[in-house]
Short mmCIF file of C-alpha atoms in Angstrom, two decimals:
data_model
loop_
_atom_site.label_atom_id
_atom_site.label_comp_id
_atom_site.label_asym_id
_atom_site.label_seq_id
_atom_site.Cartn_x
_atom_site.Cartn_y
_atom_site.Cartn_z
CA MET I 1 -2.69 -7.60 11.22
CA SER I 2 -5.44 -6.71 8.71
CA LEU I 3 -6.16 -4.05 6.18
CA ARG I 4 -9.60 -3.93 4.59
CA VAL I 5 -10.82 -1.48 2.04
CA LEU I 6 -14.38 -0.51 3.02
CA GLY I 7 -14.89 1.72 0.03
CA THR I 8 -13.11 2.34 -3.17
CA GLY I 9 -15.29 4.94 -4.96
CA ALA I 10 -15.18 8.73 -5.43
CA ALA I 11 -17.37 11.21 -3.72
CA ASP I 12 -20.33 10.34 -5.83
CA GLY I 13 -19.69 6.56 -5.93
CA TRP I 14 -19.82 4.33 -8.86
CA PRO I 15 -22.20 3.68 -10.52
CA GLN I 16 -23.39 7.24 -10.04
CA ALA I 17 -27.06 7.18 -8.99
CA PHE I 18 -28.17 9.90 -11.43
CA CYS I 19 -26.21 8.64 -14.41
CA ARG I 20 -26.94 6.20 -17.37
CA CYS I 21 -23.47 6.34 -19.02
CA ALA I 22 -22.04 3.13 -20.38
CA SER I 23 -19.59 2.80 -17.44
CA CYS I 24 -22.36 3.10 -14.89
CA GLY I 25 -24.56 0.80 -16.87
CA ALA I 26 -21.97 -1.88 -17.06
CA GLU I 27 -21.34 -1.65 -13.28
CA ARG I 28 -24.96 -1.79 -12.51
CA ALA I 29 -25.45 -4.87 -14.76
CA ALA I 30 -22.52 -6.57 -12.92
CA GLY I 31 -23.89 -5.76 -9.56
CA ARG I 32 -20.95 -3.71 -8.51
CA VAL I 33 -21.40 -0.70 -6.18
CA ARG I 34 -18.42 1.38 -4.93
CA SER I 35 -18.94 3.65 -2.04
CA GLN I 36 -16.71 6.52 -0.79
CA THR I 37 -13.19 5.55 -0.20
CA ALA I 38 -12.13 4.44 3.28
CA ALA I 39 -9.87 1.67 4.68
CA LEU I 40 -9.88 -0.10 8.13
CA LEU I 41 -6.56 -1.22 9.64
CA ASP I 42 -6.56 -3.87 12.30
CA GLY I 43 -10.11 -2.97 13.19
CA ARG I 44 -8.69 0.04 15.11
CA LEU I 45 -7.49 2.70 12.73
CA LEU I 46 -9.70 4.12 10.08
CA LEU I 47 -8.30 5.90 7.02
CA ASP I 48 -11.01 8.54 6.25
CA CYS I 49 -14.57 8.43 7.40
CA GLY I 50 -17.26 9.51 5.02
CA PRO I 51 -20.92 9.29 5.26
CA THR I 52 -21.11 5.87 3.73
CA THR I 53 -18.24 4.40 5.67
CA PRO I 54 -20.13 2.92 8.68
CA GLU I 55 -22.65 1.22 6.34
CA ALA I 56 -19.78 0.02 4.17
CA ALA I 57 -18.24 -1.61 7.22
CA VAL I 58 -21.55 -3.41 7.91
CA ARG I 59 -21.70 -4.62 4.28
CA ALA I 60 -18.15 -5.94 4.56
CA GLY I 61 -19.02 -8.01 7.62
CA VAL I 62 -17.09 -6.09 10.09
CA ASP I 63 -17.92 -3.56 12.84
CA LEU I 64 -16.15 -0.42 14.10
CA ALA I 65 -16.63 -1.15 17.85
CA ASP I 66 -12.86 -1.37 18.44
CA LEU I 67 -12.09 1.87 16.50
CA ARG I 68 -9.57 4.08 18.39
CA VAL I 69 -7.92 6.21 15.64
CA VAL I 70 -9.37 8.15 12.77
CA LEU I 71 -7.01 9.71 10.19
CA LEU I 72 -8.75 12.39 8.05
CA THR I 73 -7.12 13.53 4.89
CA HIS I 74 -9.34 16.56 4.44
CA GLN I 75 -12.65 18.20 4.91
CA HIS I 76 -14.54 17.26 1.75
CA SER I 77 -17.72 15.56 2.68
CA ASP I 78 -16.82 12.12 1.24
CA HIS I 79 -13.74 12.01 3.48
CA LEU I 80 -15.16 13.49 6.71
CA SER I 81 -18.57 12.74 8.21
CA PRO I 82 -18.78 14.33 11.50
CA ALA I 83 -22.16 12.71 11.98
CA ALA I 84 -20.38 9.28 11.97
CA LEU I 85 -18.27 10.43 14.98
CA LEU I 86 -21.31 11.65 16.72
CA HIS I 87 -23.15 8.40 16.18
CA ARG I 88 -20.17 6.57 17.60
CA SER I 89 -20.50 8.75 20.75
CA TRP I 90 -24.07 7.53 21.24
CA ILE I 91 -22.73 3.97 21.67
CA THR I 92 -19.48 4.11 23.49
CA THR I 93 -17.29 6.43 25.57
CA ALA I 94 -14.05 4.54 24.63
CA PRO I 95 -11.23 6.94 23.80
CA LEU I 96 -10.77 8.04 20.08
CA GLU I 97 -7.96 9.82 18.47
CA VAL I 98 -8.86 12.07 15.50
CA VAL I 99 -6.08 13.22 13.24
CA GLY I 100 -6.41 15.72 10.25
CA PRO I 101 -5.71 19.20 8.95
CA PRO I 102 -6.69 22.08 11.34
CA ASP I 103 -9.86 22.97 9.43
CA ALA I 104 -11.03 19.29 9.24
CA ILE I 105 -10.48 18.96 12.98
CA GLU I 106 -12.50 22.04 13.79
CA ALA I 107 -15.34 20.83 11.46
CA ALA I 108 -15.52 17.51 13.25
CA ARG I 109 -15.04 18.89 16.86
CA ALA I 110 -18.16 20.99 16.31
CA TRP I 111 -20.32 17.88 16.19
CA LEU I 112 -19.22 16.35 19.50
CA ALA I 113 -19.78 17.42 23.15
CA PRO I 114 -17.01 19.27 24.67
CA ASP I 115 -16.38 16.45 27.17
CA ALA I 116 -16.38 13.69 24.57
CA ALA I 117 -13.57 11.22 24.98
CA VAL I 118 -11.81 12.42 21.90
CA THR I 119 -8.28 13.68 21.45
CA TRP I 120 -7.99 15.97 18.55
CA HIS I 121 -4.61 16.29 16.50
CA ALA I 122 -4.32 19.12 13.97
CA VAL I 123 -1.55 18.10 11.71
CA GLY I 124 0.27 19.18 8.66
CA PRO I 125 2.89 17.71 6.18
CA GLY I 126 6.12 16.68 7.98
CA ASP I 127 4.39 15.81 11.30
CA ARG I 128 4.80 12.43 12.87
CA LEU I 129 2.82 10.92 15.58
CA GLN I 130 2.78 7.75 17.62
CA ILE I 131 -0.86 6.77 18.40
CA ASP I 132 -2.18 3.54 19.70
CA GLY I 133 1.01 1.73 18.65
CA TYR I 134 0.86 3.21 15.11
CA ASP I 135 3.62 5.26 13.51
CA VAL I 136 1.89 7.95 11.47
CA ARG I 137 3.82 10.14 9.07
CA VAL I 138 1.84 13.08 7.57
CA LEU I 139 2.60 13.81 3.84
CA ALA I 140 1.81 16.59 1.49
CA SER I 141 -1.06 16.31 -0.95
CA SER I 142 -1.50 18.30 -4.18
CA HIS I 143 -5.23 18.47 -3.37
CA THR I 144 -6.88 21.41 -1.86
CA THR I 145 -10.32 22.18 -0.46
CA GLY I 146 -10.24 26.00 -0.02
CA LEU I 147 -11.67 25.48 3.46
CA GLY I 148 -8.56 26.05 5.52
CA ALA I 149 -6.87 29.19 6.75
CA PRO I 150 -4.69 30.94 4.13
CA GLY I 151 -1.25 29.37 3.80
CA VAL I 152 -2.30 26.30 5.90
CA PRO I 153 -2.50 22.95 4.01
CA ASP I 154 -6.06 21.71 4.05
CA ALA I 155 -5.34 18.23 2.71
CA VAL I 156 -2.79 15.57 3.63
CA LEU I 157 -1.72 11.99 2.88
CA TYR I 158 -0.74 9.41 5.37
CA ASP I 159 2.18 6.85 5.72
CA VAL I 160 1.12 4.47 8.46
CA THR I 161 3.09 1.64 9.96
CA SER I 162 1.12 -0.78 12.14
CA PRO I 163 2.32 -2.33 15.47
CA THR I 164 3.15 -5.48 13.53
CA GLY I 165 5.18 -3.60 10.77
CA LEU I 166 2.64 -3.44 8.00
CA ARG I 167 3.40 -0.21 6.07
CA VAL I 168 0.54 1.52 4.21
CA LEU I 169 0.47 4.63 2.03
CA HIS I 170 -2.99 6.28 1.96
CA ALA I 171 -2.74 8.68 -1.01
CA THR I 172 -6.13 10.17 -1.84
CA ASP I 173 -7.10 12.82 -2.60
CA THR I 174 -4.13 14.07 -4.61
CA GLY I 175 -2.97 15.05 -8.03
CA PRO I 176 0.72 14.45 -9.04
CA LEU I 177 2.49 13.71 -5.87
CA PRO I 178 4.41 16.62 -4.50
CA THR I 179 8.24 16.24 -4.76
CA ALA I 180 8.47 16.42 -0.99
CA THR I 181 6.11 13.42 -0.60
CA VAL I 182 8.05 11.14 -3.11
CA ALA I 183 11.22 12.12 -1.20
CA ALA I 184 9.63 11.27 2.06
CA ALA I 185 8.63 7.86 0.76
CA GLU I 186 12.12 7.04 -0.51
CA GLY I 187 12.98 3.43 0.57
CA ALA I 188 9.60 2.99 2.30
CA ALA I 189 9.03 -0.40 0.68
CA TYR I 190 5.23 -0.15 1.31
CA ASP I 191 3.25 -3.27 1.86
CA VAL I 192 0.17 -1.56 0.36
CA VAL I 193 -0.39 1.66 -1.47
CA LEU I 194 -3.86 3.04 -1.87
CA LEU I 195 -3.63 5.53 -4.66
CA GLU I 196 -6.30 7.63 -5.99
CA GLU I 197 -7.43 7.31 -9.70
CA THR I 198 -10.51 9.34 -10.02
CA PHE I 199 -10.93 10.40 -13.68
CA GLY I 200 -9.95 7.34 -15.75
CA ASP I 201 -9.72 8.40 -19.41
CA ARG I 202 -10.78 11.92 -18.63
CA GLY I 203 -7.43 13.43 -17.81
CA ASP I 204 -8.85 16.82 -18.84
CA LEU I 205 -11.04 16.76 -15.77
CA ALA I 206 -8.38 15.77 -13.29
CA GLY I 207 -6.64 19.21 -13.00
CA ASP I 208 -3.90 19.47 -10.33
CA GLY I 209 -6.00 17.86 -7.46
CA HIS I 210 -6.85 14.48 -8.81
CA LEU I 211 -5.41 11.69 -10.87
CA ALA I 212 -6.58 10.04 -14.17
CA LEU I 213 -5.25 6.75 -15.50
CA GLU I 214 -2.24 8.41 -17.17
CA GLY I 215 -1.23 10.29 -14.02
CA PHE I 216 -1.80 7.19 -11.90
CA ALA I 217 0.80 5.25 -13.91
CA GLU I 218 3.29 8.09 -13.69
CA GLN I 219 2.99 8.26 -9.88
CA VAL I 220 3.50 4.55 -9.65
CA ARG I 221 6.59 5.00 -11.81
CA ARG I 222 7.88 7.76 -9.42
CA LEU I 223 7.15 5.64 -6.32
CA ARG I 224 9.00 2.59 -7.84
CA ALA I 225 12.03 4.79 -8.75
CA VAL I 226 12.60 5.63 -5.10
CA GLY I 227 11.95 2.18 -3.61
CA ALA I 228 8.54 3.14 -2.26
CA VAL I 229 6.92 0.52 -4.37
CA LEU I 230 8.48 -2.80 -4.92
CA ASP I 231 7.35 -5.95 -6.90
CA ALA I 232 5.65 -7.20 -3.71
CA THR I 233 3.73 -4.02 -3.04
CA ASP I 234 0.03 -4.25 -3.46
CA VAL I 235 -0.82 -1.14 -5.37
CA VAL I 236 -4.66 -0.57 -5.34
CA ALA I 237 -6.52 2.08 -7.32
CA VAL I 238 -9.13 3.85 -5.12
CA HIS I 239 -11.51 6.95 -5.35
CA LEU I 240 -12.76 5.60 -8.57
CA SER I 241 -15.54 7.46 -10.47
CA HIS I 242 -17.59 6.53 -13.54
CA HIS I 243 -15.19 8.35 -15.74
CA ASN I 244 -13.29 5.17 -15.53
CA PRO I 245 -13.85 2.31 -18.15
CA PRO I 246 -15.79 -0.69 -16.56
CA THR I 247 -14.10 -2.67 -14.02
CA PRO I 248 -12.65 -5.52 -16.31
CA GLU I 249 -11.17 -3.14 -18.79
CA LEU I 250 -9.78 -0.94 -15.75
CA ALA I 251 -8.32 -4.09 -14.16
CA ARG I 252 -6.68 -5.06 -17.39
CA ARG I 253 -5.06 -1.59 -17.76
CA LEU I 254 -3.91 -1.35 -14.16
CA ALA I 255 -2.37 -4.90 -14.21
CA ALA I 256 0.24 -3.57 -16.80
CA TRP I 257 1.52 -1.21 -14.08
CA GLY I 258 1.61 -3.66 -11.28
CA ALA I 259 -1.57 -2.35 -9.79
CA ARG I 260 -5.10 -3.69 -9.37
CA VAL I 261 -8.67 -2.80 -8.66
CA VAL I 262 -10.68 -4.48 -6.00
CA ASP I 263 -14.12 -4.62 -4.73
CA ASP I 264 -15.42 -2.76 -1.64
CA GLY I 265 -14.83 -4.92 1.32
CA THR I 266 -11.77 -6.60 0.08
CA LEU I 267 -9.18 -7.75 2.69
CA LEU I 268 -5.65 -6.54 1.45
CA ALA I 269 -3.66 -7.73 4.40
CA PRO I 270 -2.28 -10.18 5.35
CA PRO I 271 -0.62 -9.92 1.96
CA ASP I 272 -2.13 -13.19 0.63
CA ALA I 273 -5.59 -12.48 2.04
CA ASP I 274 -7.78 -11.84 -1.06
CA ARG I 275 -5.02 -11.36 -3.56
CA PRO I 276 -4.72 -13.93 -6.14
CA PRO I 277 -1.09 -14.92 -6.89
CA GLY I 278 0.14 -13.08 -10.00
CA PRO I 279 2.30 -14.64 -12.62
CA ARG I 280 5.50 -12.95 -13.70
CA GLY I 281 4.62 -10.31 -16.24
CA PRO I 282 5.28 -11.00 -19.99
CA THR I 283 8.54 -10.23 -21.62
CA ARG I 284 7.09 -9.73 -25.11
CA THR I 285 3.84 -8.11 -26.05
CA LEU I 286 2.48 -7.71 -29.66
CA VAL I 287 -0.27 -5.21 -30.33
CA LEU I 288 -2.09 -5.70 -33.60
CA GLY I 289 -4.79 -3.59 -35.26
CA GLY I 290 -5.91 -1.73 -38.15
CA ALA I 291 -5.48 2.09 -38.79
CA ARG I 292 -6.78 4.35 -35.92
CA SER I 293 -7.75 1.19 -33.96
CA GLY I 294 -5.93 2.36 -30.75
CA LYS I 295 -3.00 0.09 -31.04
CA SER I 296 -0.27 2.67 -30.43
CA ALA I 297 -2.20 4.09 -27.43
CA GLU I 298 -2.54 0.72 -26.01
CA ALA I 299 1.17 0.07 -26.36
CA GLU I 300 2.02 3.25 -24.79
CA ARG I 301 -0.49 2.52 -21.85
CA ILE I 302 1.17 -0.85 -21.25
CA LEU I 303 4.62 0.74 -20.54
CA ALA I 304 3.27 3.96 -18.74
CA ALA I 305 4.62 2.90 -15.42
CA ALA I 306 7.89 1.47 -16.54
CA PRO I 307 11.04 3.03 -15.00
CA ALA I 308 12.52 3.87 -18.38
CA VAL I 309 11.35 3.34 -22.04
CA THR I 310 13.17 3.53 -25.38
CA TYR I 311 10.69 4.32 -27.99
CA VAL I 312 11.82 2.82 -31.24
CA ALA I 313 10.52 4.70 -34.21
CA THR I 314 10.78 2.87 -37.38
CA SER I 315 9.09 5.27 -39.59
CA GLY I 316 12.04 7.38 -40.72
CA ARG I 317 11.89 10.85 -42.08
CA ARG I 318 9.67 11.84 -45.07
CA ASP I 319 10.99 15.13 -46.19
CA GLY I 320 8.32 17.41 -47.83
CA ASP I 321 5.43 15.32 -46.43
CA ALA I 322 3.63 17.80 -43.96
CA GLU I 323 0.77 15.46 -43.13
CA TRP I 324 3.27 12.79 -42.19
CA ARG I 325 5.19 15.18 -39.91
CA GLU I 326 1.89 16.01 -38.16
CA ARG I 327 1.36 12.38 -37.51
CA VAL I 328 4.80 11.92 -36.00
CA ALA I 329 4.45 15.13 -33.96
CA ALA I 330 1.25 13.83 -32.40
CA HIS I 331 3.00 10.63 -31.41
CA VAL I 332 5.96 12.54 -29.93
CA ASP I 333 3.74 14.87 -27.96
CA ARG I 334 2.02 12.15 -26.14
CA ARG I 335 5.15 10.38 -24.98
CA PRO I 336 6.16 10.86 -21.40
CA ALA I 337 9.01 13.27 -20.98
CA HIS I 338 11.38 10.75 -19.51
CA TRP I 339 11.15 8.29 -22.44
CA THR I 340 14.08 8.43 -25.04
CA THR I 341 13.51 7.90 -28.75
CA ASP I 342 15.63 5.83 -31.22
CA GLU I 343 14.97 6.26 -34.89
CA THR I 344 16.22 2.96 -36.45
CA LEU I 345 15.38 -0.11 -38.45
CA ASP I 346 18.14 -2.09 -36.62
CA LEU I 347 16.00 -3.88 -34.00
CA VAL I 348 18.19 -6.93 -33.60
CA PRO I 349 20.94 -5.25 -31.56
CA LEU I 350 18.26 -3.58 -29.31
CA LEU I 351 16.54 -6.90 -28.62
CA GLU I 352 19.85 -8.54 -27.92
CA ASP I 353 20.97 -6.00 -25.30
CA ASP I 354 20.38 -8.08 -22.12
CA ALA I 355 21.90 -5.57 -19.68
CA PRO I 356 19.85 -5.67 -16.36
CA ASP I 357 19.11 -1.96 -16.48
CA ALA I 358 18.29 -1.87 -20.14
CA PRO I 359 15.12 0.24 -20.61
CA ALA I 360 11.89 -1.32 -21.90
CA LEU I 361 11.50 -1.19 -25.69
CA LEU I 362 8.38 0.17 -27.51
CA VAL I 363 8.69 -0.67 -31.24
CA ASP I 364 6.19 1.31 -33.33
CA CYS I 365 5.85 -0.26 -35.71
CA LEU I 366 6.76 -3.46 -37.52
CA THR I 367 4.76 -2.52 -40.44
CA LEU I 368 6.96 0.48 -41.19
CA TRP I 369 10.03 -1.61 -40.22
CA LEU I 370 9.09 -4.11 -42.98
CA THR I 371 8.52 -1.18 -45.43
CA GLY I 372 12.06 0.11 -44.59
CA VAL I 373 13.55 -3.35 -45.01
CA ILE I 374 11.96 -3.72 -48.46
CA ASP I 375 13.28 -0.27 -49.35
CA ARG I 376 16.65 -1.29 -48.26
CA HIS I 377 16.76 -4.37 -50.43
CA GLU I 378 15.05 -2.67 -53.32
CA GLY I 379 12.43 -5.36 -53.29
CA TRP I 380 9.23 -3.62 -54.40
CA ASP I 381 9.45 -4.15 -58.18
CA THR I 382 8.12 -7.63 -58.69
CA GLU I 383 9.26 -7.53 -62.30
CA ALA I 384 12.87 -6.52 -61.70
CA PRO I 385 15.55 -9.12 -62.64
CA GLY I 386 16.98 -9.06 -59.10
CA HIS I 387 13.61 -9.40 -57.31
CA ALA I 388 14.20 -12.91 -55.89
CA ASP I 389 17.50 -12.13 -54.71
CA ALA I 390 16.15 -8.85 -52.97
CA TRP I 391 13.51 -10.97 -51.17
CA ARG I 392 15.96 -13.52 -49.97
CA GLY I 393 17.55 -10.45 -48.16
CA VAL I 394 14.23 -9.35 -46.78
CA ASP I 395 13.40 -12.99 -45.56
CA ALA I 396 16.82 -13.17 -43.92
CA ASP I 397 16.14 -9.83 -42.02
CA VAL I 398 12.84 -11.13 -40.98
CA ALA I 399 14.22 -14.39 -39.74
CA ALA I 400 16.92 -12.45 -37.77
CA LEU I 401 14.24 -10.34 -36.19
CA VAL I 402 12.18 -13.20 -35.09
CA ALA I 403 15.07 -15.08 -33.66
CA ALA I 404 16.16 -11.97 -31.66
CA TRP I 405 12.48 -11.48 -30.53
CA ARG I 406 12.49 -15.02 -29.37
CA ARG I 407 15.79 -14.77 -27.40
CA THR I 408 15.29 -11.33 -25.88
CA THR I 409 15.17 -10.82 -22.07
CA ARG I 410 14.17 -7.15 -22.43
CA ARG I 411 10.62 -5.98 -21.77
CA VAL I 412 9.50 -5.11 -25.28
CA VAL I 413 6.09 -4.07 -26.77
CA ALA I 414 5.74 -3.89 -30.47
CA VAL I 415 2.99 -2.43 -32.58
CA SER I 416 1.95 -3.90 -35.97
CA ASN I 417 -0.73 -3.32 -38.56
CA GLU I 418 -3.17 -5.94 -39.63
CA VAL I 419 -3.38 -5.34 -43.26
CA GLY I 420 -5.15 -8.35 -44.68
CA GLN I 421 -8.75 -7.63 -43.82
CA GLY I 422 -9.45 -4.93 -46.36
CA VAL I 423 -9.78 -5.05 -50.12
CA VAL I 424 -7.31 -7.01 -52.24
CA PRO I 425 -4.65 -4.65 -53.25
CA ALA I 426 -4.82 -3.54 -56.90
CA THR I 427 -0.97 -3.98 -57.53
CA ALA I 428 1.30 -6.81 -57.39
CA SER I 429 3.61 -5.01 -55.12
CA GLY I 430 0.66 -4.26 -52.67
CA ARG I 431 -0.46 -7.86 -52.60
CA MET I 432 3.20 -8.83 -52.08
CA PHE I 433 3.56 -6.54 -48.98
CA ARG I 434 0.15 -7.59 -47.65
CA ASP I 435 1.19 -11.23 -47.68
CA ALA I 436 4.58 -10.50 -46.26
CA MET I 437 3.08 -8.40 -43.36
CA GLY I 438 0.79 -11.26 -42.54
CA ARG I 439 3.70 -13.67 -42.46
CA VAL I 440 5.75 -11.35 -40.19
CA ASN I 441 2.85 -10.91 -37.73
CA ALA I 442 2.27 -14.58 -37.53
CA ALA I 443 5.91 -15.35 -36.98
CA VAL I 444 6.26 -12.68 -34.26
CA ALA I 445 2.91 -13.75 -32.55
CA ALA I 446 4.12 -17.27 -32.45
CA GLU I 447 7.04 -16.21 -30.26
CA THR I 448 4.98 -13.85 -27.99
CA GLU I 449 3.36 -14.72 -24.80
CA ASP I 450 0.90 -11.65 -24.76
CA VAL I 451 -0.71 -10.77 -28.16
CA ARG I 452 -3.43 -8.09 -28.21
CA TRP I 453 -5.92 -7.07 -30.89
CA CYS I 454 -7.33 -3.60 -31.10
CA VAL I 455 -10.62 -2.85 -32.81
CA ALA I 456 -12.35 0.36 -32.42
CA GLY I 457 -10.34 1.37 -29.40
CA ARG I 458 -11.22 -1.93 -27.60
CA VAL I 459 -8.61 -4.58 -26.87
CA VAL I 460 -8.98 -8.20 -27.04
CA ALA I 461 -6.46 -10.79 -25.86
CA LEU I 462 -5.47 -13.45 -28.51
#
């Protein structure tokens, strides 16, 4: 039993040969090269076969001499190289079975002699084949090439179970998975999922036929919801292009969703082949940063693949403040539709809810929470006779929050502002708030296993 990814790149690879963008530059400097996506199962079954696939096998230290089955997802040139099949025919007359959409089969067939020892299988979504001991289920893709006959799907995905029981989902190319595909995958408990993630942060380029990072996270969430992806499933991002951030940053983001990026040639199965043991994910994450540093976007990314999320908005309403309404609306618009929102300052009961099915919490933000707490205790006027009593109430609320944060068993991500790196506030109340916010951040961070600092959209672990 073995599954090796031969290539993990998009059609034009990564780095792109004609490009000098920062992403391509970082990958060149690191010596990383990703060729067109393909994977080899047991040395016998090939998932897609583009022009670079044979060479990628050689670079990975394997050969294709025992190849008996090729599953083609569609006719685009990075997934189907008829020349590769022709070159194989120069070496061996061993039988080969080629599976794919009708137009892809016809394109490949034209390159081989009529008497070649190849069995051709034109398939569509819903078909199921038993080939060379493999159970092959054909699933729908949202990708299209425009090269097939009208009304006939010209791109498919594959659910493959090996003779030894290894179950693999090969899901590239595709945009958001069709409802029928998610339904067909219910309870599959895949060992490995190869899921496309072409466009990185450029979701505007993905359209309906590809995925960017945000869409990738959503598909992982959907597959988890039906038992297709479990905690033990190795979810690997493939079909990667230079629209992604450099590999270290990509790996960091994918890890939050239980997924990873691997180098070309990586052995994925047996399950412990090249996969480092991963620790249990954090319960508490604190994301710090200044204004417009990217901290809220980072917090939202962390939970993008969570089954359910309660977004805890601590800002409250500001009647008559149009600019504030616009800020709030922008936050609301980018939240996934399945998230719920709770506008409250009462964080302790939420943190103490230890029900097994309690949604993850995203608290945005602790800065506005502290502002609201000070408002509640009327603690802004440093000259007021009751100021000391007011701040005893504030300190008690902070202590209760930190204690609940320490005890919580819920997955929780909180956002907070770092307000102490600018000019010294001109007012006593401003200085008081700056100092109090610093103390809150330090107290919460001391009880947090995952603290992140955002600067200029970049994220640093603390």
